[in-house]
Short mmCIF file of C-alpha atoms in Angstrom, two decimals:
data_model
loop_
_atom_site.label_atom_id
_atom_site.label_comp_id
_atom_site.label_asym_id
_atom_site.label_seq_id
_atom_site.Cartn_x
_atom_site.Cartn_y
_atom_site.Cartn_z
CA UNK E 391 -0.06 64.76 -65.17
CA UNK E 392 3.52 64.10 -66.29
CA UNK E 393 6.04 64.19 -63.22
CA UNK E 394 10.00 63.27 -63.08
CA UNK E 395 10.34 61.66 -59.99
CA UNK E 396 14.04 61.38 -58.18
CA UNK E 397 13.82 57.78 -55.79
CA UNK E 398 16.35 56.82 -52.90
CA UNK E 399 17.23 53.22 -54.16
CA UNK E 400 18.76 51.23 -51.61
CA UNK E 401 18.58 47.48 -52.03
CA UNK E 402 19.64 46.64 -48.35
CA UNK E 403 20.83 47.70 -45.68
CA UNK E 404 24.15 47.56 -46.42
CA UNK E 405 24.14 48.37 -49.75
CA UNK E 406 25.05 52.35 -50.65
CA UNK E 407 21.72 53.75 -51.71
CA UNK E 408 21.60 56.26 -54.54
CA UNK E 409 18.84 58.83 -55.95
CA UNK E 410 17.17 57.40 -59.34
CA UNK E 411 15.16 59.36 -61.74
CA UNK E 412 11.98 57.63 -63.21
CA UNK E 413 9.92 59.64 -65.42
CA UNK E 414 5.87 58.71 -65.31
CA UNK E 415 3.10 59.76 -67.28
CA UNK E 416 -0.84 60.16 -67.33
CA UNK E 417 -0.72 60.39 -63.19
CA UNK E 418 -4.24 61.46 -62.32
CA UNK E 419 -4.63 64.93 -59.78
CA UNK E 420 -7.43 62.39 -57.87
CA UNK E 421 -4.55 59.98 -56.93
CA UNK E 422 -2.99 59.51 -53.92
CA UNK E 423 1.14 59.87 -53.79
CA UNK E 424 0.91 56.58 -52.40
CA UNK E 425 -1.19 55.08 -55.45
CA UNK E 426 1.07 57.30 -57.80
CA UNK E 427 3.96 55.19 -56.52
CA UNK E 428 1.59 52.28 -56.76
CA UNK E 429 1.28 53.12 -60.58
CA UNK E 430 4.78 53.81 -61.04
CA UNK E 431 5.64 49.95 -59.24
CA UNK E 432 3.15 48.15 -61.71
CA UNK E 433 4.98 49.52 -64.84
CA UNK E 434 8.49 48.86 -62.80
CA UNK E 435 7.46 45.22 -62.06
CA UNK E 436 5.79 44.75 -65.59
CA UNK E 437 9.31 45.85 -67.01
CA UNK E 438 11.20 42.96 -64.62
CA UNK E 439 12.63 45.82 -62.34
CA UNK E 440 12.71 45.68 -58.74
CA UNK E 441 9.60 48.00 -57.42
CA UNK E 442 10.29 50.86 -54.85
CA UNK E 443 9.72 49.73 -51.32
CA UNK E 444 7.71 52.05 -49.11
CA UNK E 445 6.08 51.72 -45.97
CA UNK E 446 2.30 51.47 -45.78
CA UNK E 447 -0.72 50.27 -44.68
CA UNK E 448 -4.22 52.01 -43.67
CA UNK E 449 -4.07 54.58 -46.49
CA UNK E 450 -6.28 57.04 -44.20
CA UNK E 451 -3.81 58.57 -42.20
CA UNK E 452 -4.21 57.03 -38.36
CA UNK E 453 -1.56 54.13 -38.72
CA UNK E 454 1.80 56.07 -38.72
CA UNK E 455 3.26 53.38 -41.63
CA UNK E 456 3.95 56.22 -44.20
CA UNK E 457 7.30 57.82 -44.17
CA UNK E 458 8.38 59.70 -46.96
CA UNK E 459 10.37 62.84 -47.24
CA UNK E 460 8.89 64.82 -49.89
CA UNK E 461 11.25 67.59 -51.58
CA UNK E 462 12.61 67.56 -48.24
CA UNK E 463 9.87 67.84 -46.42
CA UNK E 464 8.30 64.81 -44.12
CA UNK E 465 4.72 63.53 -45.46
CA UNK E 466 5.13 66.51 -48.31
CA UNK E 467 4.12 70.17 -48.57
CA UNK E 468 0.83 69.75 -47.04
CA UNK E 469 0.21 70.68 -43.15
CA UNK E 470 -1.25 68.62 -41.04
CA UNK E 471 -1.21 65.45 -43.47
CA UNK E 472 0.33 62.02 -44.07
CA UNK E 473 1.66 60.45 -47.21
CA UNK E 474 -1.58 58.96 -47.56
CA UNK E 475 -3.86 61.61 -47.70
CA UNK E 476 -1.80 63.82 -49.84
CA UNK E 477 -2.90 63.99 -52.98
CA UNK E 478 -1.37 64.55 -56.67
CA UNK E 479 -3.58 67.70 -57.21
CA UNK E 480 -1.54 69.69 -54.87
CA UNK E 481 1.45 69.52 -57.49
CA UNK E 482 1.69 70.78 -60.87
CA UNK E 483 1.89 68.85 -64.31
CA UNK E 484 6.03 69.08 -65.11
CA UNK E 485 6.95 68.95 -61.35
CA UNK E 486 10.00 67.16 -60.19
CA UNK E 487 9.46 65.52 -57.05
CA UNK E 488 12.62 64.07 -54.40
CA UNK E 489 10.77 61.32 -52.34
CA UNK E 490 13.82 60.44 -49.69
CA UNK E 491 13.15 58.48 -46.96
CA UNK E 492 13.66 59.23 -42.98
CA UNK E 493 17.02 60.61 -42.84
CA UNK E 494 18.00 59.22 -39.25
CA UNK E 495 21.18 57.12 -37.22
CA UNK E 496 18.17 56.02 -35.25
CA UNK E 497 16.27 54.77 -38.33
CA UNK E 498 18.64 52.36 -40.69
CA UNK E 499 17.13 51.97 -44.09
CA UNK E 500 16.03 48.66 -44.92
CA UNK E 501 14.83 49.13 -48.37
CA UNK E 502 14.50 52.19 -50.28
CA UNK E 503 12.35 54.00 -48.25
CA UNK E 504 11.32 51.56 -45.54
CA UNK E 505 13.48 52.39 -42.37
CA UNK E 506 13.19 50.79 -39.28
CA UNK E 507 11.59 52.52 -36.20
CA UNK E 508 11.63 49.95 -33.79
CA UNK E 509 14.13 52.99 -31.61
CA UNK E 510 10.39 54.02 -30.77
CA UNK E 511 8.98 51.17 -30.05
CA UNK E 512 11.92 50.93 -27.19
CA UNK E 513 11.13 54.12 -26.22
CA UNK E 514 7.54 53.01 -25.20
CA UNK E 515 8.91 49.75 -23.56
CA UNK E 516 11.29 52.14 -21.21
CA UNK E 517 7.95 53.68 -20.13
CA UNK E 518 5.25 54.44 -22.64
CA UNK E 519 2.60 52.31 -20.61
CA UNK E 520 0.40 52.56 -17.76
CA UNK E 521 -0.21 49.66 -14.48
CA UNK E 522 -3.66 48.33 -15.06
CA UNK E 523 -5.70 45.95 -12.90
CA UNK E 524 -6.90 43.20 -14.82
CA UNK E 525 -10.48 41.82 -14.93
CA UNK E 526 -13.77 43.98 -16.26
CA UNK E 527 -12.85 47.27 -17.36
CA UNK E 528 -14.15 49.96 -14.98
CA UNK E 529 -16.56 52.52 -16.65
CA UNK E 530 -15.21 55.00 -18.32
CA UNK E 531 -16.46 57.83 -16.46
CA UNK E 532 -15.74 55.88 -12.91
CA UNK E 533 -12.73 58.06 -12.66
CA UNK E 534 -13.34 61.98 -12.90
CA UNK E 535 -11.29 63.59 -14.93
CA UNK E 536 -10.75 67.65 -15.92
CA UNK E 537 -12.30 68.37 -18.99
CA UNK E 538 -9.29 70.14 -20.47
CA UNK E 539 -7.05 67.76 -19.04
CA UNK E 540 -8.84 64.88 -21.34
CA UNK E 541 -8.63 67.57 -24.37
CA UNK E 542 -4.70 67.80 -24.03
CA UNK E 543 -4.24 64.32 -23.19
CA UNK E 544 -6.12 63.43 -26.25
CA UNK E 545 -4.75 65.72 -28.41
CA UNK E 546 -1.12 64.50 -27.85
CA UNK E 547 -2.67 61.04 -28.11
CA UNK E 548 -3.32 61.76 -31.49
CA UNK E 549 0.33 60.88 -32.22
CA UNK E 550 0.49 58.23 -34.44
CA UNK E 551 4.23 57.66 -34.09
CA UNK E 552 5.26 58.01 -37.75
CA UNK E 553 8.37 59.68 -36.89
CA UNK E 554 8.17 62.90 -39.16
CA UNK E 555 8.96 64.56 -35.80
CA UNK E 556 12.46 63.08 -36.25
CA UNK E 557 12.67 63.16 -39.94
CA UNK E 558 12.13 67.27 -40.04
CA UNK E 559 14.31 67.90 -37.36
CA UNK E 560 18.10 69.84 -37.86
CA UNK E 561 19.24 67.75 -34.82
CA UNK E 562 17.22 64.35 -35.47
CA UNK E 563 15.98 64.06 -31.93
CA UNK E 564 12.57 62.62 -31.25
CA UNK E 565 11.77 64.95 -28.08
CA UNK E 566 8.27 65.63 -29.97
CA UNK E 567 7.46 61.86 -30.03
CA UNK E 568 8.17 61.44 -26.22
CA UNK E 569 6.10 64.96 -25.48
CA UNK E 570 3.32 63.44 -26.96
CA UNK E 571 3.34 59.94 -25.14
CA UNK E 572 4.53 62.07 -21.56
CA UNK E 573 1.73 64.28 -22.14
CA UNK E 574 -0.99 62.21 -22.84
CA UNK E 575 0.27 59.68 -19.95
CA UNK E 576 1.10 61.82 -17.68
CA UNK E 577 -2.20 63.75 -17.66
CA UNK E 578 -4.29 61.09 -16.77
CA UNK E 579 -5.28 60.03 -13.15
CA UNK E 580 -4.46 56.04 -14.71
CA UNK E 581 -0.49 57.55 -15.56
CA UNK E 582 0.77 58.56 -12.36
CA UNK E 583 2.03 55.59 -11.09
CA UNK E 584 4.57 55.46 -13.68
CA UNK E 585 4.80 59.11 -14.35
CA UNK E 586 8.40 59.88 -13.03
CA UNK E 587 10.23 56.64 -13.79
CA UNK E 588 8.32 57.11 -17.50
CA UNK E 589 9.89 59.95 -18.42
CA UNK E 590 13.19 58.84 -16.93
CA UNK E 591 13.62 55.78 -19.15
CA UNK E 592 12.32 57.18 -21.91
CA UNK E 593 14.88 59.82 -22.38
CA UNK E 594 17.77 57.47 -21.65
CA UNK E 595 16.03 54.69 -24.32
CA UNK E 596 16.15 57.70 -26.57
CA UNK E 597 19.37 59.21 -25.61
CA UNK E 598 20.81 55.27 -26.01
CA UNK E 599 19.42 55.29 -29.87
CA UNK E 600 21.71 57.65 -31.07
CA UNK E 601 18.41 60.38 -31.78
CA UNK E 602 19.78 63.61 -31.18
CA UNK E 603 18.94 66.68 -28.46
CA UNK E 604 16.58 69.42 -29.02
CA UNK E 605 17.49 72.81 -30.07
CA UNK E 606 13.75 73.94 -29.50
CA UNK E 607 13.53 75.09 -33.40
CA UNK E 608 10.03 73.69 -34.11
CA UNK E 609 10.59 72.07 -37.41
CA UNK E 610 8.88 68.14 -35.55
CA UNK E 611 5.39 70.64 -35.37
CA UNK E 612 5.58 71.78 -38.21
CA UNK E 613 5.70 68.59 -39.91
CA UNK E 614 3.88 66.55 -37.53
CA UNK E 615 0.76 65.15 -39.34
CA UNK E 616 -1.38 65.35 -35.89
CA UNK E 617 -0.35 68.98 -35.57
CA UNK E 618 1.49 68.42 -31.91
CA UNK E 619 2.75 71.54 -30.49
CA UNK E 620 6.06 71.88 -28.90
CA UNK E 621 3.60 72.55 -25.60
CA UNK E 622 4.57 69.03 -25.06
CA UNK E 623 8.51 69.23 -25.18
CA UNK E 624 7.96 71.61 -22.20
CA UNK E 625 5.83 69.26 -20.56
CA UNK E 626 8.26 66.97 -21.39
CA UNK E 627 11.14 69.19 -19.96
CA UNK E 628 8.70 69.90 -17.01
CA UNK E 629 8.85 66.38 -16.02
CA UNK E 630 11.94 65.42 -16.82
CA UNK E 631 13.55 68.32 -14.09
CA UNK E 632 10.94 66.94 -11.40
CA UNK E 633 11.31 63.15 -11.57
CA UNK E 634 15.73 64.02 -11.69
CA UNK E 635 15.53 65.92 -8.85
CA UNK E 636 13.60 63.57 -7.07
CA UNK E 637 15.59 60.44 -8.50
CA UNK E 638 18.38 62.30 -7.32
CA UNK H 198 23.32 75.27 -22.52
CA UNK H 199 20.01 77.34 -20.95
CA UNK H 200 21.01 77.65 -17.49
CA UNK H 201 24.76 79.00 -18.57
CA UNK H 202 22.65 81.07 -21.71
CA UNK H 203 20.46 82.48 -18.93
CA UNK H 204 23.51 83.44 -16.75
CA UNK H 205 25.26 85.40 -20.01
CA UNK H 206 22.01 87.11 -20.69
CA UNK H 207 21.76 88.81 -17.66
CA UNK H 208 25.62 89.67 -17.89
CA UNK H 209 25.01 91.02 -21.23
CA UNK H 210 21.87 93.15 -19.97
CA UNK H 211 24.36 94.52 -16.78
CA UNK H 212 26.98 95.20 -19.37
CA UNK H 213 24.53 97.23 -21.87
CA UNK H 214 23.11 99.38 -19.44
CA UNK H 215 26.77 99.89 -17.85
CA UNK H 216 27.77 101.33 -21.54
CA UNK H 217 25.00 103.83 -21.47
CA UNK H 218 27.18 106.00 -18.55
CA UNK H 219 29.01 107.07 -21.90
CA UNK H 220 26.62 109.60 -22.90
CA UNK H 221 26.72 111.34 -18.85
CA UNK H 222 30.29 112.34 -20.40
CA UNK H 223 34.23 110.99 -19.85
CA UNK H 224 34.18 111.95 -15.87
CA UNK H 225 30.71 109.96 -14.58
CA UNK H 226 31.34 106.60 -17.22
CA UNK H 227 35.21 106.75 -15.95
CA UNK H 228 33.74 106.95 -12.37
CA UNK H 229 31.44 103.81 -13.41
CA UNK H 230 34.64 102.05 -14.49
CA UNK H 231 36.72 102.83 -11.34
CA UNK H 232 32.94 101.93 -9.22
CA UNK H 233 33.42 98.71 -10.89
CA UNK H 234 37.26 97.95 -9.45
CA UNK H 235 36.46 99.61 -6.20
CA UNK H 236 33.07 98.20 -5.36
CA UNK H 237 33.01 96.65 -1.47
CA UNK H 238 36.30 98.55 -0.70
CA UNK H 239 37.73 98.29 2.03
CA UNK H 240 35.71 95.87 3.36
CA UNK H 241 36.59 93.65 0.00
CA UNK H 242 39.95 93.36 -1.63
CA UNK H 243 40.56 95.95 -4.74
CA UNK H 244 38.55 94.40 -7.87
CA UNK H 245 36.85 91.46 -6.12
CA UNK H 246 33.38 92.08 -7.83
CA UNK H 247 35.51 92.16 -11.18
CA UNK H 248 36.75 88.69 -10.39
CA UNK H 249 33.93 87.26 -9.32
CA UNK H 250 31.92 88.21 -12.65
CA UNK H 251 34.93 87.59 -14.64
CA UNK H 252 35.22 83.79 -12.63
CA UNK H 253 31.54 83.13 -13.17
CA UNK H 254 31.64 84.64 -16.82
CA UNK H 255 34.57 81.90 -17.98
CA UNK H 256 32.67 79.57 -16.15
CA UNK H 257 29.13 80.33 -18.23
CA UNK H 258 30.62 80.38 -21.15
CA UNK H 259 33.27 77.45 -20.71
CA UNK H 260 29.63 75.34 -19.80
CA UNK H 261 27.52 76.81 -22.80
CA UNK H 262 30.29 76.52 -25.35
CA UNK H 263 31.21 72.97 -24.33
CA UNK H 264 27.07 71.79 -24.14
CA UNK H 265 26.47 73.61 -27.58
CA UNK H 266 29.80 70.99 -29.13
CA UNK H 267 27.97 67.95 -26.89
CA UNK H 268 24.71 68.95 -28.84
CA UNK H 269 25.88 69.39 -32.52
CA UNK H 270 28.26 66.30 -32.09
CA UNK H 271 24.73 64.51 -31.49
CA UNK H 272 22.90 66.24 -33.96
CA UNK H 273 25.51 65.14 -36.21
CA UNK H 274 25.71 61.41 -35.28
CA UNK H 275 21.87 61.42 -35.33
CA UNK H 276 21.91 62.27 -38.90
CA UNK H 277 24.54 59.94 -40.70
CA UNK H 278 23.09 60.75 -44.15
CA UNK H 279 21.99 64.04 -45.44
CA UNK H 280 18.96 64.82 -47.79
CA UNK H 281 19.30 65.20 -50.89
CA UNK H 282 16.46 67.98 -51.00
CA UNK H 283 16.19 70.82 -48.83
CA UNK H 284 13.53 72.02 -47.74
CA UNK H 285 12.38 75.68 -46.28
CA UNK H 286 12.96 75.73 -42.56
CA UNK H 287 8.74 76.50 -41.30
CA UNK H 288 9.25 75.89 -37.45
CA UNK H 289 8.44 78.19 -35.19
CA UNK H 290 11.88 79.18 -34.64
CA UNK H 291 12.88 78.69 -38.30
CA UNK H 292 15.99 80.75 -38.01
CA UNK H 293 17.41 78.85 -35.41
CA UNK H 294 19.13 76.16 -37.45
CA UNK H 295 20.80 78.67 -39.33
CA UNK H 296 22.05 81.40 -37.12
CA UNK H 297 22.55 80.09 -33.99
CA UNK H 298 25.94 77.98 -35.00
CA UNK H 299 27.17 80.51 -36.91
CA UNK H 300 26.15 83.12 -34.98
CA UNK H 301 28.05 81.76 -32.09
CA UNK H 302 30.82 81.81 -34.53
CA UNK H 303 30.87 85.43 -35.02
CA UNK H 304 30.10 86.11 -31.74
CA UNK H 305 33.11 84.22 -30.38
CA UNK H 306 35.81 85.67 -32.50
CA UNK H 307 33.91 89.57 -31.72
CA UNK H 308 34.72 88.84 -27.94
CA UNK H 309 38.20 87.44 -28.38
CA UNK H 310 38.74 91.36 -30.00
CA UNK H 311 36.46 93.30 -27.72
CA UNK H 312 38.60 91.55 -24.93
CA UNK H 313 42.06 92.75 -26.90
CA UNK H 314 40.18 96.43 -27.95
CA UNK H 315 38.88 97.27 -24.77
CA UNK H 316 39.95 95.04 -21.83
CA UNK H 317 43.43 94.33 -22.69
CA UNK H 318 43.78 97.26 -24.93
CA UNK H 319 46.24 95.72 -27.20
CA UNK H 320 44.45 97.08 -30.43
CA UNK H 321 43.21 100.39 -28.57
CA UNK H 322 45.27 103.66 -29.00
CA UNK H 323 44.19 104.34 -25.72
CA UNK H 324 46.55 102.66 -22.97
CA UNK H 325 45.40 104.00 -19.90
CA UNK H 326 43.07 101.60 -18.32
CA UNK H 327 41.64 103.87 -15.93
CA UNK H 328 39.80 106.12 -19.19
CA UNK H 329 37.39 103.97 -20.35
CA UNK H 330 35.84 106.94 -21.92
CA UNK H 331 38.86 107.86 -24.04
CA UNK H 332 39.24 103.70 -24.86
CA UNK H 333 35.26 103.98 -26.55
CA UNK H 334 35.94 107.01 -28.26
CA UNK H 335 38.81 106.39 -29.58
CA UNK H 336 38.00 102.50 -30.60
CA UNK H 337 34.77 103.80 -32.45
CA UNK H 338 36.56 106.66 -34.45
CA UNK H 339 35.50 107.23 -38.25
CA UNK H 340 38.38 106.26 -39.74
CA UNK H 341 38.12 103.23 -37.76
CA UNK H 342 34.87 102.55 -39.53
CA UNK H 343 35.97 98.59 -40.12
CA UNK H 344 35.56 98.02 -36.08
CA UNK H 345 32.43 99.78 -35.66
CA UNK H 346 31.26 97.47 -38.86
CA UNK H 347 32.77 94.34 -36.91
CA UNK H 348 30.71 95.33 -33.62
CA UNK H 349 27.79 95.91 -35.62
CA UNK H 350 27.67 92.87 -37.44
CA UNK H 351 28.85 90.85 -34.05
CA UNK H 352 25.49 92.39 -32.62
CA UNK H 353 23.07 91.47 -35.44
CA UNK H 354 24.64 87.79 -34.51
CA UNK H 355 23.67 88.47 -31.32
CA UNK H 356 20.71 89.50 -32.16
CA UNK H 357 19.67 86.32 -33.55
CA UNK H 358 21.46 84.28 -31.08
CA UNK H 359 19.15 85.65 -28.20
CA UNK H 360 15.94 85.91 -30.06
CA UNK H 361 16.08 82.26 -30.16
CA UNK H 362 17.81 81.44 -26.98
CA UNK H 363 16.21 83.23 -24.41
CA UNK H 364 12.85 81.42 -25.16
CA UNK H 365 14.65 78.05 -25.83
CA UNK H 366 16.25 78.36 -22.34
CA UNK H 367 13.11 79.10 -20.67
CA UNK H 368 11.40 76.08 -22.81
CA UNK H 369 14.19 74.08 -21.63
CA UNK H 370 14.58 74.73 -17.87
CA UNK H 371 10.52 75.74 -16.77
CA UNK H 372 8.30 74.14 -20.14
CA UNK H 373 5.58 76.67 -20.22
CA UNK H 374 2.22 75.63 -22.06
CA UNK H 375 1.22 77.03 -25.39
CA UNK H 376 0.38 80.65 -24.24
CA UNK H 377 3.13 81.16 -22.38
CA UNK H 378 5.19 79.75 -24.84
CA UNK H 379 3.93 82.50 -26.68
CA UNK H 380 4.48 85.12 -24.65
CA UNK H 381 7.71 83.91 -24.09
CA UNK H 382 8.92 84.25 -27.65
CA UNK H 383 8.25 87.43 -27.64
CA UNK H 384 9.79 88.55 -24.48
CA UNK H 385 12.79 86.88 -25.86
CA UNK H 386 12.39 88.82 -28.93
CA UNK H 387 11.89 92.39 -26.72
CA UNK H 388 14.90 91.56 -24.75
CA UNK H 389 17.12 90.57 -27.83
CA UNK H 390 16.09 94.04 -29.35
CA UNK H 391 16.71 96.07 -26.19
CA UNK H 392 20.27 94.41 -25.45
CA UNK H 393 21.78 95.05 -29.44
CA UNK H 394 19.87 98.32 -29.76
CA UNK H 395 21.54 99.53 -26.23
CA UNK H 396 24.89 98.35 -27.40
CA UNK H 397 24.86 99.50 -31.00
CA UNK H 398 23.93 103.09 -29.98
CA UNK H 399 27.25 103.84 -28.54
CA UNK H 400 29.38 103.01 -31.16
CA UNK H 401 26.91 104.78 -33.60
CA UNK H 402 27.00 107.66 -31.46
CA UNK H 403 31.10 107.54 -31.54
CA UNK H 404 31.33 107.03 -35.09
CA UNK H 405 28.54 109.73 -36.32
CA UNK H 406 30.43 112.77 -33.42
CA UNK H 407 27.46 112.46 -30.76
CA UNK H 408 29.83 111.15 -28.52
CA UNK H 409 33.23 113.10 -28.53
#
């Protein structure tokens, strides 16, 4: 396959970043877009340029590392799929492809496409954690739990906090991100403790990164790899209006 | 931004089926009018449900109109840099994004003249407040065809604007699970068609001599 490619270069994070077109040639369909941007580096580095940075690291789509916008769209055209795991066969020979990287206040570029998403990571250090007792882990079916309860939980657990959610959204808020860490806390017997102030501080840590509010228009599920529903923003919601009326 | 949306939703459903006394003829919607000024007389001063709808109504709207700037001054900070592609919007409410801004737009400048048209009846031919009646009739004309156009358009806004959010609000305020996120879509989607449909039919009726 023959592709023109158009690249955010941006060689710090102060420097003012600018789309580049790089043409490449004999791309196999079997590829990943990872490796295709791989392939494209090697010729970049062999020619004494500086190669495109990207985030990466497993390559089979549980890390969260990859975070590319893809003609506009986060992780590419294909639902329900990283970077990673998209592959070169779902474009055509001839196609022009943006790759952008997450467009957010909340996430400064560092490099090209590498931004930095350590907003989240304060987001689960304002309550994204559960009070443990230390010493031998208790079985794991000491503590009964709901069978569709530990579905739900697990499905929201499935987030693998890449951050699409925030990179598709009009209003770049990350109320799909905290859904998915509320709802899978918050469902289980082990996340009550914690379950009011939780959602508390996370909304303010979020609210305090500059990500913005939620206008309910669905564009984090669509593009979130994991395929979490907005059923969590209104668990979310749900115990967000509890724990303020009690904290108030 | 829901609570204040909920409170001009169920103005807007009041006001809609308050319209349809148009087609029981000029004496019974005139009646409806003067019911509206009179209502708890004597025991309440003249027009004291008026002000108390018109007090909460400025209030609603003050509240939504003021959250909605909070919101898009966010959205805006949140995104410093735009991309360079766009992309199809594919979520669930994909039209939001697009209509509900400028929707509220149109919507805004349509009240500022309904108010003028058929409150204040600066732009009306028809003075006399008491004939409500004459006031529609006359407002909705043929040769007026550019207002009923305006009020038309102002309600396919609307349209939009409540399709997306009545279910927003009720995502926002209660957070129902999937199915009844569902379901509440498309109640919000029966209630947006009921309101614009009930409020386009009179001026249609006006404009094509149903209504005389």
């Amino acid at each position: 396959m023959k592709l023109s490619l158009r690249i955010w270069r941006q060689s710090d994070a102060q420097a003012q970043g600018k789309m580049v077109s790089y043409e490449i040639d004999e791309v196999s369909e079997d590829a990943s877009f990872l490796e295709m941007l791989d392939v494209l580096n090697e010729r970049l580095i062999s020619e004494g340029e500086d190669p495109v940075a990207f985030d990466h690291d497993c390559r089979e789509g549980i890390c969260g590392a990859c975070s590319l916008v893809i003609d506009g769209q986060p992780h590419g055209p294909q639902a329900a799929t990283t970077t990673c795991q998209l592959h070169m066969r779902k474009f055509k020979d001839g196609d022009s492809i943006d790759i952008e990287p997450w467009r957010a206040g909340a996430f400064p570029v560092i490099k090209d496409l590498v931004v930095d998403r350590s907003a989240f990571d304060r987001i689960i250090q304002a309550g994204g954690y559960i009070s443990a007792p230390t010493g031998t882990a208790p079985d794991a079916h000491a503590v009964p739990i709901p069978k569709q309860d530990a579905d739900a939980a697990f499905s929201a657990a499935a987030c693998i906090g890449c951050g699409a959610c925030v990179a598709a959204c009009p209003n770049g808020s990350g109320m799909l991100f905290m859904g998915a860490k509320v709802t899978h806390l918050g469902l289980m017997p082990q996340g009550q403790p914690e379950r009011h102030t939780r959602v508390l501080g996370m909304v303010a840590a979020h609210d305090e990164a500059g990500f913005g509010g939620c206008t309910n228009t669905g564009e984090c599920a669509a593009a979130c790899p994991k395929e979490i529903g907005l059923d969590v923003i209104g668990k979310l919601n749900r115990d967000f209006r509890k724990a303020a009326i009690r904290a108030a | 931004m829901a609570v204040s949306g909920i409170l001009l939703v169920l103005f807007l459903v009041a006001h809609m089926a308050g319209n349809l006394h148009v087609f029981e003829g000029r004496a019974s919607m005139n009646e409806y009018a003067h019911g509206l000024r009179t209502f708890g007389e004597p025991l309440l001063p003249h027009e004291s449900l008026l002000w108390v709808l018109r007090i909460g109504l400025i209030a609603a709207a003050a509240v939504h109109i003021w959250t909605a700037v909070v919101l898009t001054r966010r959205a805006l900070a949140a995104r410093p840099v735009r991309y360079a592609s766009k992309k199809p919007a594919k979520g669930e409410s994909r039209h939001a994004a697009a209509t509900m801004r400028w929707g509220a737009a149109v919507v805004f400048l349509f009240i500022i003249w309904h108010l003028l048209d058929l409150t204040f009846r600066t732009v009306n031919p028809v003075k006399d407040v008491p004939d409500a009646y004459g006031a529609v009739v006359a407002t909705f004309s043929p040769e007026r065809w550019p207002v009923t156009v305006f009020y038309l358009l102002a309600l396919l806004a609307l349209f939009f604007h409540l399709r997306h959010g009545i279910w927003s609000a009720v995502q926002t305020i209660a957070g129902p699970n999937s199915k009844w996120r569902k379901r509440t879509q498309a109640i919000g989607l029966a209630v947006a068609l009921i309101v614009v449909l009930g409020f386009a039919i009179v001026p249609l009726s006006v404009t094509f001599g149903l209504v005389k």
